[in-house]
Amino acid sequence: MAENAEGDLNSNLLHAPYRTGDPQLDTAIGQWLRWDKNPKTKEQIENLLRNGMNKELRDRLCCRMTFGTAGLRSAMGAGFCYINDLTVIQSTQGMYKYLERCFSDFKQRGFVVGYDTRGQVTSSCSSQRLAKLTAAVLLAKDVPVYLFSRYVPTPFVPYAVQELKAVAGVMITASHNRKEDNGYKVYWETGAQITSPHDKEILKCIEECVEPWNGSWNDNLVDTSPLKKDPLQDICKRYMEDLKKICFYRELNSKTTLKFVHTSFHGVGHDYVQLAFQVFGFKPPIPVPEQKDPDPDFSTVKCPNPEEGESVLELSLRLAERENARIVLATDPDADRLAVAELQENGRWKVFTGNELAALFGWWMFDCWKKNKPRNADVKNVYMLATTVSSKILKAIALEEGFHFEETLPGFKWIGSRIKYLLENGKEVLFAFEESIGFLCGTSVLDKDGVSAAVVVAEMASYLETMNITLMEQLIKVYEKYGYHMSKTSYFLCYDPPTIKSIFERLRNFDSPKEYPKFCGTFAILHIRDVTTGYDSSQPNKKSVLPVSKNSQMITFTFQNGCVATLRTSGTEPKIKYYAEMCASPDQSDTALLEEELKKLIEALIENFLEPSKNGLIWRSV
């Protein structure tokens, strides 16, 4: 009897008008409980309501996710600011509305949906389920949907969008973020991630249709609708065929004595990297057994990001030692990034930074182009690209070799869009990268791709092995020829947005209003570029050539000693990142001196510009 009474009480509580004293919150609670059909996330909100947790309810329900780096990324769980069934349905409804406006042939061309292997039991939220709901919203509106029947690497979605001539695509992934997160990454018909103004327009459309439509929850449609197609076999075959365009030494690969260990970091990479190795003529790489299969808990690593270096590569390095393999390749959970480690003569492992790998890729892709180019090919038609916070090594190679180098804003969405433009104008793009281990060899995909990067590194290493040269030795040769480029990238955590804003505002009004600093400690500043405001002191009109990016903070300092340093906020995490690089000319070969100078400059940058103790910043730790 008492149980029933309590049940009635709860039922009354949850269906009465909500009187928290906050009309906005009351409305949001009502909407959530009416619209959410996922029992677990609905229950999370009901429990908070029952326990009078108004602040947490407000945090979860009174703000919406914004489009960050080409899509949405947040923790999984209940609430309009999290990734869950309802917010993915709302986002897809907004996508539908916007795409219908942009493309008269939307219902002929269709939409691509892919997913990784993330999931959370407590909110019954998995990438696969979110992908099915994304497909269901569109199928219910008679849009053909290419839904992959199993998990795929992120690059497969932009590749499929181009190959299948779809209007757009979505990949459900949070890449290398912590296990609690998931995301909704959007690609345009070009095969590149969306850029402004599409992101803002999609967000407006999402806000105009937040109530689920009839049919939006009907995930049975993915099993019953004739409009759903599975592109897996076709796209995998085409992708692997296209890989041959960047394979130059297949016969040599088949004979190599080198052994490779590959870890897929509990994500999607294993099967696809194995296939890529086969295409290039290699024996299969040795997988790390504990990390080979998908595991949404990422149970063997503290953090599923191979960029964190040796501490997270532990299992693969130990396996390589046992197997007598000199090179370790690590793809991140959605296989769009690649980390590489090589065993050195002294028995230690060298984990290459993204910038160091880019120096090797840049040399390799240009060398292969030179050896294989048609007789009438013009080097002036050749391009390489990097984001502005990445190493300037490609610029140094381009100046020496006569091809073009271009910089973009941080984020592969800018690189992808720019490559598309260059290709449409008859240019040839060999390689592009961002320092956070994101690489693109060739132009079959217009996004970073860890699968193709892994097999290109294997071919490069095998080729060098025939001359008894290691990757590390070749890197030094590249630096000796084009100039040493030494860089260091790290970050501070800051969970207080006003503090972050005040740090950057201080730099814009340093000694007096609207005056940037002229020195950082004892280091004289030559130029300053602030893409948040569009200012660049190196340009005759003082205007930045790169697009203004008001929603994020980013200031670059060029110092008189040849060093370039950038401070910026992350698009997806509560971080202030710094990037510093010493760009030396080929005649400066005293590496100890260059390293010391860079170290002192970084110390000055942190102490004078970031002031961690005063601002309560937390040092990066793995």
Short mmCIF file of N, CA and C in Angstrom, two decimals, residues 396-551:
data_model
loop_
_atom_site.label_atom_id
_atom_site.label_comp_id
_atom_site.label_asym_id
_atom_site.label_seq_id
_atom_site.Cartn_x
_atom_site.Cartn_y
_atom_site.Cartn_z
N ALA A 396 59.60 25.84 -44.98
CA ALA A 396 61.04 25.82 -45.27
C ALA A 396 61.35 24.90 -46.45
N ILE A 397 60.69 23.74 -46.49
CA ILE A 397 60.91 22.80 -47.62
C ILE A 397 60.40 23.43 -48.92
N ALA A 398 59.22 24.07 -48.84
CA ALA A 398 58.62 24.69 -50.03
C ALA A 398 59.51 25.79 -50.60
N LEU A 399 60.07 26.61 -49.72
CA LEU A 399 60.95 27.70 -50.18
C LEU A 399 62.16 27.16 -50.92
N GLU A 400 62.69 26.06 -50.42
CA GLU A 400 63.88 25.45 -51.03
C GLU A 400 63.55 24.72 -52.33
N GLU A 401 62.41 24.03 -52.36
CA GLU A 401 62.09 23.14 -53.48
C GLU A 401 61.21 23.78 -54.56
N GLY A 402 60.60 24.93 -54.24
CA GLY A 402 59.86 25.65 -55.27
C GLY A 402 58.37 25.38 -55.34
N PHE A 403 57.82 24.57 -54.41
CA PHE A 403 56.35 24.40 -54.41
C PHE A 403 55.71 25.42 -53.47
N HIS A 404 54.38 25.38 -53.38
CA HIS A 404 53.66 26.36 -52.55
C HIS A 404 53.32 25.76 -51.19
N PHE A 405 53.40 26.61 -50.17
CA PHE A 405 52.95 26.21 -48.83
C PHE A 405 51.89 27.21 -48.39
N GLU A 406 50.81 26.72 -47.81
CA GLU A 406 49.76 27.60 -47.29
C GLU A 406 49.41 27.24 -45.86
N GLU A 407 49.03 28.27 -45.10
CA GLU A 407 48.56 28.09 -43.72
C GLU A 407 47.06 28.30 -43.65
N THR A 408 46.42 27.58 -42.73
CA THR A 408 44.99 27.81 -42.46
C THR A 408 44.80 28.02 -40.96
N LEU A 409 43.59 28.40 -40.59
CA LEU A 409 43.24 28.43 -39.16
C LEU A 409 43.34 27.01 -38.59
N PRO A 410 43.46 26.87 -37.25
CA PRO A 410 43.51 25.52 -36.67
C PRO A 410 42.22 24.75 -36.95
N GLY A 411 42.37 23.46 -37.16
CA GLY A 411 41.21 22.61 -37.43
C GLY A 411 41.24 22.12 -38.87
N PHE A 412 41.00 20.82 -39.05
CA PHE A 412 41.08 20.26 -40.39
C PHE A 412 39.94 20.72 -41.28
N LYS A 413 38.90 21.31 -40.68
CA LYS A 413 37.82 21.82 -41.53
C LYS A 413 38.34 22.89 -42.48
N TRP A 414 39.29 23.70 -42.00
CA TRP A 414 39.84 24.77 -42.84
C TRP A 414 40.76 24.18 -43.91
N ILE A 415 41.54 23.16 -43.52
CA ILE A 415 42.42 22.51 -44.50
C ILE A 415 41.59 21.84 -45.60
N GLY A 416 40.56 21.08 -45.18
CA GLY A 416 39.72 20.37 -46.16
C GLY A 416 39.08 21.31 -47.16
N SER A 417 38.54 22.43 -46.66
CA SER A 417 37.88 23.40 -47.55
C SER A 417 38.87 24.03 -48.52
N ARG A 418 40.07 24.33 -48.00
CA ARG A 418 41.09 24.95 -48.85
C ARG A 418 41.60 23.97 -49.92
N ILE A 419 41.79 22.70 -49.55
CA ILE A 419 42.23 21.70 -50.52
C ILE A 419 41.20 21.58 -51.64
N LYS A 420 39.92 21.55 -51.25
CA LYS A 420 38.84 21.45 -52.24
C LYS A 420 38.95 22.59 -53.26
N TYR A 421 39.17 23.80 -52.75
CA TYR A 421 39.30 24.97 -53.61
C TYR A 421 40.51 24.82 -54.56
N LEU A 422 41.66 24.39 -54.00
CA LEU A 422 42.87 24.24 -54.81
C LEU A 422 42.69 23.18 -55.90
N LEU A 423 42.06 22.06 -55.54
CA LEU A 423 41.83 20.98 -56.52
C LEU A 423 40.92 21.47 -57.65
N GLU A 424 39.88 22.21 -57.26
CA GLU A 424 38.95 22.73 -58.28
C GLU A 424 39.64 23.72 -59.22
N ASN A 425 40.75 24.30 -58.75
CA ASN A 425 41.50 25.24 -59.58
C ASN A 425 42.75 24.62 -60.20
N GLY A 426 42.71 23.29 -60.34
CA GLY A 426 43.76 22.59 -61.08
C GLY A 426 45.08 22.41 -60.36
N LYS A 427 45.11 22.62 -59.05
CA LYS A 427 46.36 22.47 -58.30
C LYS A 427 46.51 21.02 -57.81
N GLU A 428 47.74 20.67 -57.45
CA GLU A 428 48.01 19.34 -56.92
C GLU A 428 48.44 19.46 -55.46
N VAL A 429 47.72 18.80 -54.56
CA VAL A 429 48.06 18.88 -53.13
C VAL A 429 48.64 17.53 -52.71
N LEU A 430 49.85 17.56 -52.17
CA LEU A 430 50.54 16.32 -51.81
C LEU A 430 50.30 15.91 -50.37
N PHE A 431 50.24 16.91 -49.48
CA PHE A 431 50.23 16.58 -48.05
C PHE A 431 49.71 17.77 -47.26
N ALA A 432 49.00 17.47 -46.16
CA ALA A 432 48.54 18.51 -45.24
C ALA A 432 48.53 17.94 -43.83
N PHE A 433 48.71 18.81 -42.82
CA PHE A 433 48.73 18.28 -41.45
C PHE A 433 48.38 19.35 -40.42
N GLU A 434 48.03 18.86 -39.23
CA GLU A 434 47.98 19.71 -38.04
C GLU A 434 48.84 19.03 -36.97
N GLU A 435 49.43 19.85 -36.09
CA GLU A 435 50.43 19.31 -35.17
C GLU A 435 49.90 18.24 -34.23
N SER A 436 48.59 18.23 -33.99
CA SER A 436 48.03 17.24 -33.05
C SER A 436 47.84 15.89 -33.76
N ILE A 437 48.92 15.40 -34.36
CA ILE A 437 49.04 14.12 -35.07
C ILE A 437 47.92 13.84 -36.07
N GLY A 438 47.49 14.88 -36.78
CA GLY A 438 46.49 14.73 -37.84
C GLY A 438 47.17 14.91 -39.19
N PHE A 439 47.14 13.87 -40.06
CA PHE A 439 47.86 13.90 -41.33
C PHE A 439 46.97 13.50 -42.49
N LEU A 440 47.23 14.10 -43.65
CA LEU A 440 46.52 13.72 -44.86
C LEU A 440 47.52 13.59 -46.00
N CYS A 441 47.73 12.36 -46.46
CA CYS A 441 48.61 12.10 -47.60
C CYS A 441 47.73 11.90 -48.83
N GLY A 442 47.97 12.70 -49.88
CA GLY A 442 47.09 12.63 -51.05
C GLY A 442 45.79 13.37 -50.76
N THR A 443 44.81 13.21 -51.67
CA THR A 443 43.57 13.99 -51.50
C THR A 443 42.30 13.15 -51.71
N SER A 444 42.41 11.83 -51.49
CA SER A 444 41.20 11.00 -51.64
C SER A 444 40.18 11.33 -50.56
N VAL A 445 40.68 11.66 -49.37
CA VAL A 445 39.82 12.07 -48.25
C VAL A 445 40.18 13.53 -47.97
N LEU A 446 39.18 14.35 -47.62
CA LEU A 446 39.51 15.75 -47.30
C LEU A 446 39.45 15.99 -45.79
N ASP A 447 40.00 15.03 -45.04
CA ASP A 447 40.08 15.15 -43.59
C ASP A 447 41.29 14.34 -43.16
N LYS A 448 41.72 14.53 -41.93
CA LYS A 448 42.88 13.76 -41.47
C LYS A 448 42.53 12.27 -41.46
N ASP A 449 43.55 11.45 -41.70
CA ASP A 449 43.29 10.03 -41.89
C ASP A 449 44.44 9.20 -41.32
N GLY A 450 44.17 8.53 -40.20
CA GLY A 450 45.20 7.73 -39.54
C GLY A 450 45.49 6.41 -40.23
N VAL A 451 44.52 5.90 -41.00
CA VAL A 451 44.71 4.61 -41.67
C VAL A 451 45.74 4.76 -42.80
N SER A 452 45.53 5.75 -43.67
CA SER A 452 46.47 5.95 -44.78
C SER A 452 47.82 6.42 -44.24
N ALA A 453 47.81 7.27 -43.21
CA ALA A 453 49.08 7.77 -42.64
C ALA A 453 49.90 6.60 -42.08
N ALA A 454 49.25 5.62 -41.44
CA ALA A 454 49.95 4.49 -40.84
C ALA A 454 50.70 3.69 -41.90
N VAL A 455 50.05 3.43 -43.01
CA VAL A 455 50.66 2.59 -44.04
C VAL A 455 51.72 3.36 -44.83
N VAL A 456 51.57 4.68 -44.96
CA VAL A 456 52.60 5.50 -45.61
C VAL A 456 53.87 5.52 -44.75
N VAL A 457 53.71 5.64 -43.42
CA VAL A 457 54.89 5.58 -42.53
C VAL A 457 55.60 4.23 -42.68
N ALA A 458 54.81 3.16 -42.77
CA ALA A 458 55.41 1.83 -42.91
C ALA A 458 56.22 1.75 -44.21
N GLU A 459 55.68 2.31 -45.30
CA GLU A 459 56.40 2.28 -46.57
C GLU A 459 57.67 3.14 -46.51
N MET A 460 57.55 4.31 -45.90
CA MET A 460 58.71 5.20 -45.74
C MET A 460 59.82 4.49 -44.95
N ALA A 461 59.44 3.86 -43.84
CA ALA A 461 60.42 3.17 -42.99
C ALA A 461 61.08 2.01 -43.73
N SER A 462 60.28 1.28 -44.53
CA SER A 462 60.82 0.14 -45.28
C SER A 462 61.80 0.60 -46.35
N TYR A 463 61.47 1.69 -47.00
CA TYR A 463 62.36 2.26 -48.03
C TYR A 463 63.68 2.70 -47.39
N LEU A 464 63.58 3.42 -46.27
CA LEU A 464 64.79 3.90 -45.59
C LEU A 464 65.64 2.74 -45.07
N GLU A 465 64.97 1.67 -44.66
CA GLU A 465 65.67 0.49 -44.13
C GLU A 465 66.62 -0.10 -45.18
N THR A 466 66.23 -0.01 -46.47
CA THR A 466 67.10 -0.56 -47.53
C THR A 466 68.42 0.21 -47.61
N MET A 467 68.43 1.43 -47.08
CA MET A 467 69.67 2.23 -47.05
C MET A 467 70.25 2.29 -45.64
N ASN A 468 69.67 1.45 -44.76
CA ASN A 468 70.15 1.39 -43.38
C ASN A 468 69.98 2.72 -42.64
N ILE A 469 68.87 3.40 -42.92
CA ILE A 469 68.58 4.69 -42.26
C ILE A 469 67.29 4.53 -41.45
N THR A 470 67.30 5.02 -40.22
CA THR A 470 66.09 4.97 -39.39
C THR A 470 65.25 6.22 -39.65
N LEU A 471 64.03 6.22 -39.17
CA LEU A 471 63.16 7.41 -39.29
C LEU A 471 63.82 8.61 -38.59
N MET A 472 64.40 8.34 -37.42
CA MET A 472 65.03 9.42 -36.65
C MET A 472 66.22 10.01 -37.41
N GLU A 473 67.01 9.14 -38.00
CA GLU A 473 68.17 9.63 -38.77
C GLU A 473 67.71 10.45 -39.98
N GLN A 474 66.64 10.00 -40.61
CA GLN A 474 66.11 10.75 -41.76
C GLN A 474 65.56 12.11 -41.32
N LEU A 475 64.94 12.15 -40.16
CA LEU A 475 64.42 13.42 -39.64
C LEU A 475 65.57 14.43 -39.49
N ILE A 476 66.68 13.96 -38.95
CA ILE A 476 67.84 14.85 -38.78
C ILE A 476 68.34 15.34 -40.14
N LYS A 477 68.35 14.45 -41.14
CA LYS A 477 68.76 14.85 -42.50
C LYS A 477 67.84 15.95 -43.04
N VAL A 478 66.54 15.80 -42.79
CA VAL A 478 65.58 16.82 -43.25
C VAL A 478 65.90 18.16 -42.59
N TYR A 479 66.12 18.13 -41.27
CA TYR A 479 66.43 19.37 -40.55
C TYR A 479 67.77 19.98 -40.98
N GLU A 480 68.75 19.11 -41.25
CA GLU A 480 70.06 19.64 -41.68
C GLU A 480 69.95 20.33 -43.04
N LYS A 481 69.08 19.81 -43.90
CA LYS A 481 68.94 20.40 -45.23
C LYS A 481 68.07 21.67 -45.22
N TYR A 482 66.97 21.64 -44.44
CA TYR A 482 66.00 22.74 -44.53
C TYR A 482 65.98 23.65 -43.30
N GLY A 483 66.76 23.32 -42.29
CA GLY A 483 66.79 24.12 -41.07
C GLY A 483 66.08 23.41 -39.93
N TYR A 484 66.70 23.43 -38.75
CA TYR A 484 66.09 22.78 -37.58
C TYR A 484 64.81 23.51 -37.18
N HIS A 485 63.76 22.74 -36.93
CA HIS A 485 62.49 23.28 -36.43
C HIS A 485 62.17 22.53 -35.16
N MET A 486 62.37 23.22 -34.02
CA MET A 486 62.14 22.56 -32.73
C MET A 486 60.89 23.16 -32.10
N SER A 487 59.98 22.29 -31.73
CA SER A 487 58.74 22.85 -31.19
C SER A 487 58.33 22.15 -29.91
N LYS A 488 57.55 22.86 -29.14
CA LYS A 488 56.97 22.28 -27.93
C LYS A 488 55.55 22.78 -27.82
N THR A 489 54.65 21.86 -27.55
CA THR A 489 53.23 22.18 -27.42
C THR A 489 52.76 21.59 -26.10
N SER A 490 52.00 22.36 -25.35
CA SER A 490 51.42 21.82 -24.13
C SER A 490 50.18 22.65 -23.79
N TYR A 491 49.63 22.40 -22.63
CA TYR A 491 48.41 23.14 -22.29
C TYR A 491 48.23 23.25 -20.78
N PHE A 492 47.38 24.19 -20.42
CA PHE A 492 46.90 24.33 -19.04
C PHE A 492 45.40 24.12 -19.06
N LEU A 493 44.88 23.53 -18.00
CA LEU A 493 43.42 23.39 -17.86
C LEU A 493 42.89 24.61 -17.12
N CYS A 494 41.75 25.11 -17.59
CA CYS A 494 41.09 26.21 -16.89
C CYS A 494 39.59 26.03 -17.06
N TYR A 495 38.91 25.82 -15.94
CA TYR A 495 37.47 25.54 -15.99
C TYR A 495 36.62 26.80 -15.83
N ASP A 496 37.29 27.96 -15.84
CA ASP A 496 36.56 29.21 -15.61
C ASP A 496 36.67 30.11 -16.86
N PRO A 497 35.65 30.10 -17.74
CA PRO A 497 35.73 30.89 -18.97
C PRO A 497 36.08 32.38 -18.78
N PRO A 498 35.54 33.06 -17.73
CA PRO A 498 35.93 34.47 -17.56
C PRO A 498 37.44 34.66 -17.34
N THR A 499 38.08 33.71 -16.65
CA THR A 499 39.53 33.80 -16.44
C THR A 499 40.26 33.71 -17.78
N ILE A 500 39.84 32.76 -18.60
CA ILE A 500 40.46 32.61 -19.93
C ILE A 500 40.33 33.92 -20.71
N LYS A 501 39.13 34.48 -20.69
CA LYS A 501 38.88 35.73 -21.45
C LYS A 501 39.78 36.84 -20.92
N SER A 502 39.91 36.94 -19.60
CA SER A 502 40.72 38.05 -19.04
C SER A 502 42.21 37.89 -19.38
N ILE A 503 42.70 36.65 -19.48
CA ILE A 503 44.10 36.43 -19.86
C ILE A 503 44.37 37.02 -21.26
N PHE A 504 43.44 36.74 -22.19
CA PHE A 504 43.64 37.22 -23.56
C PHE A 504 43.36 38.73 -23.68
N GLU A 505 42.39 39.23 -22.92
CA GLU A 505 42.11 40.68 -22.96
C GLU A 505 43.30 41.47 -22.41
N ARG A 506 43.98 40.92 -21.42
CA ARG A 506 45.16 41.59 -20.87
C ARG A 506 46.25 41.73 -21.95
N LEU A 507 46.39 40.69 -22.78
CA LEU A 507 47.41 40.74 -23.84
C LEU A 507 47.09 41.80 -24.89
N ARG A 508 45.79 42.07 -25.05
CA ARG A 508 45.37 43.09 -26.05
C ARG A 508 45.49 44.50 -25.49
N ASN A 509 45.62 44.60 -24.18
CA ASN A 509 45.73 45.91 -23.51
C ASN A 509 46.87 45.82 -22.50
N PHE A 510 48.07 45.56 -23.00
CA PHE A 510 49.15 45.10 -22.13
C PHE A 510 49.73 46.21 -21.25
N ASP A 511 50.42 47.15 -21.88
CA ASP A 511 50.98 48.25 -21.08
C ASP A 511 50.03 49.44 -21.03
N SER A 512 49.21 49.52 -22.06
CA SER A 512 48.17 50.57 -22.10
C SER A 512 47.03 50.06 -22.99
N PRO A 513 45.85 50.71 -22.97
CA PRO A 513 44.70 50.22 -23.74
C PRO A 513 45.05 50.04 -25.23
N LYS A 514 44.54 48.93 -25.80
CA LYS A 514 44.72 48.60 -27.21
C LYS A 514 46.19 48.49 -27.65
N GLU A 515 47.06 48.18 -26.71
CA GLU A 515 48.49 48.01 -27.03
C GLU A 515 48.92 46.59 -26.68
N TYR A 516 49.41 45.87 -27.67
CA TYR A 516 49.93 44.52 -27.42
C TYR A 516 51.34 44.62 -26.83
N PRO A 517 51.82 43.56 -26.16
CA PRO A 517 53.18 43.63 -25.58
C PRO A 517 54.26 43.76 -26.66
N LYS A 518 55.33 44.45 -26.33
CA LYS A 518 56.46 44.59 -27.25
C LYS A 518 57.58 43.60 -26.88
N PHE A 519 57.54 43.14 -25.63
CA PHE A 519 58.51 42.16 -25.15
C PHE A 519 57.77 41.06 -24.38
N CYS A 520 58.40 39.89 -24.32
CA CYS A 520 57.93 38.85 -23.41
C CYS A 520 59.15 38.53 -22.55
N GLY A 521 59.18 39.07 -21.34
CA GLY A 521 60.41 39.00 -20.55
C GLY A 521 61.49 39.77 -21.29
N THR A 522 62.59 39.08 -21.61
CA THR A 522 63.69 39.78 -22.32
C THR A 522 63.59 39.58 -23.84
N PHE A 523 62.60 38.82 -24.30
CA PHE A 523 62.51 38.49 -25.73
C PHE A 523 61.70 39.54 -26.49
N ALA A 524 62.34 40.15 -27.49
CA ALA A 524 61.67 41.19 -28.29
C ALA A 524 60.69 40.56 -29.28
N ILE A 525 59.51 41.18 -29.39
CA ILE A 525 58.47 40.68 -30.30
C ILE A 525 58.52 41.49 -31.60
N LEU A 526 58.59 40.75 -32.72
CA LEU A 526 58.67 41.38 -34.03
C LEU A 526 57.27 41.66 -34.58
N HIS A 527 56.38 40.62 -34.52
CA HIS A 527 55.02 40.78 -35.05
C HIS A 527 54.01 40.08 -34.16
N ILE A 528 52.77 40.57 -34.22
CA ILE A 528 51.67 39.93 -33.48
C ILE A 528 50.48 39.78 -34.42
N ARG A 529 49.91 38.57 -34.40
CA ARG A 529 48.67 38.36 -35.15
C ARG A 529 47.60 37.85 -34.18
N ASP A 530 46.44 38.47 -34.21
CA ASP A 530 45.33 38.12 -33.31
C ASP A 530 44.13 37.79 -34.19
N VAL A 531 43.87 36.50 -34.42
CA VAL A 531 42.77 36.17 -35.34
C VAL A 531 41.40 36.32 -34.68
N THR A 532 41.38 36.51 -33.37
CA THR A 532 40.10 36.77 -32.69
C THR A 532 39.57 38.15 -33.09
N THR A 533 40.50 39.09 -33.24
CA THR A 533 40.08 40.46 -33.59
C THR A 533 40.38 40.81 -35.05
N GLY A 534 41.19 39.96 -35.72
CA GLY A 534 41.52 40.24 -37.13
C GLY A 534 42.71 41.16 -37.31
N TYR A 535 43.55 41.32 -36.27
CA TYR A 535 44.71 42.22 -36.32
C TYR A 535 45.96 41.45 -36.70
N ASP A 536 46.82 42.03 -37.54
CA ASP A 536 48.11 41.43 -37.86
C ASP A 536 49.11 42.54 -38.15
N SER A 537 50.06 42.73 -37.25
CA SER A 537 51.01 43.84 -37.37
C SER A 537 51.98 43.67 -38.55
N SER A 538 52.07 42.43 -39.09
CA SER A 538 53.02 42.20 -40.19
C SER A 538 52.44 42.61 -41.55
N GLN A 539 51.13 42.83 -41.60
CA GLN A 539 50.48 43.20 -42.87
C GLN A 539 50.46 44.73 -43.02
N PRO A 540 50.61 45.22 -44.27
CA PRO A 540 50.61 46.67 -44.48
C PRO A 540 49.33 47.34 -43.93
N ASN A 541 48.18 46.67 -44.08
CA ASN A 541 46.92 47.27 -43.59
C ASN A 541 46.56 46.82 -42.18
N LYS A 542 47.50 46.08 -41.54
CA LYS A 542 47.33 45.57 -40.16
C LYS A 542 46.14 44.60 -40.01
N LYS A 543 45.68 44.04 -41.14
CA LYS A 543 44.55 43.10 -41.08
C LYS A 543 45.03 41.68 -41.35
N SER A 544 44.52 40.74 -40.57
CA SER A 544 44.92 39.34 -40.71
C SER A 544 44.43 38.76 -42.04
N VAL A 545 45.32 38.01 -42.70
CA VAL A 545 44.94 37.33 -43.95
C VAL A 545 44.02 36.15 -43.64
N LEU A 546 44.25 35.51 -42.49
CA LEU A 546 43.40 34.39 -42.08
C LEU A 546 42.04 34.93 -41.65
N PRO A 547 40.97 34.13 -41.84
CA PRO A 547 39.64 34.61 -41.44
C PRO A 547 39.58 34.94 -39.94
N VAL A 548 38.77 35.95 -39.61
CA VAL A 548 38.57 36.31 -38.19
C VAL A 548 37.77 35.18 -37.54
N SER A 549 38.16 34.83 -36.32
CA SER A 549 37.49 33.73 -35.62
C SER A 549 37.11 34.23 -34.22
N LYS A 550 36.01 34.98 -34.16
CA LYS A 550 35.64 35.68 -32.91
C LYS A 550 35.30 34.75 -31.74
N ASN A 551 34.86 33.53 -32.07
CA ASN A 551 34.39 32.65 -30.99
C ASN A 551 35.49 31.94 -30.24
#
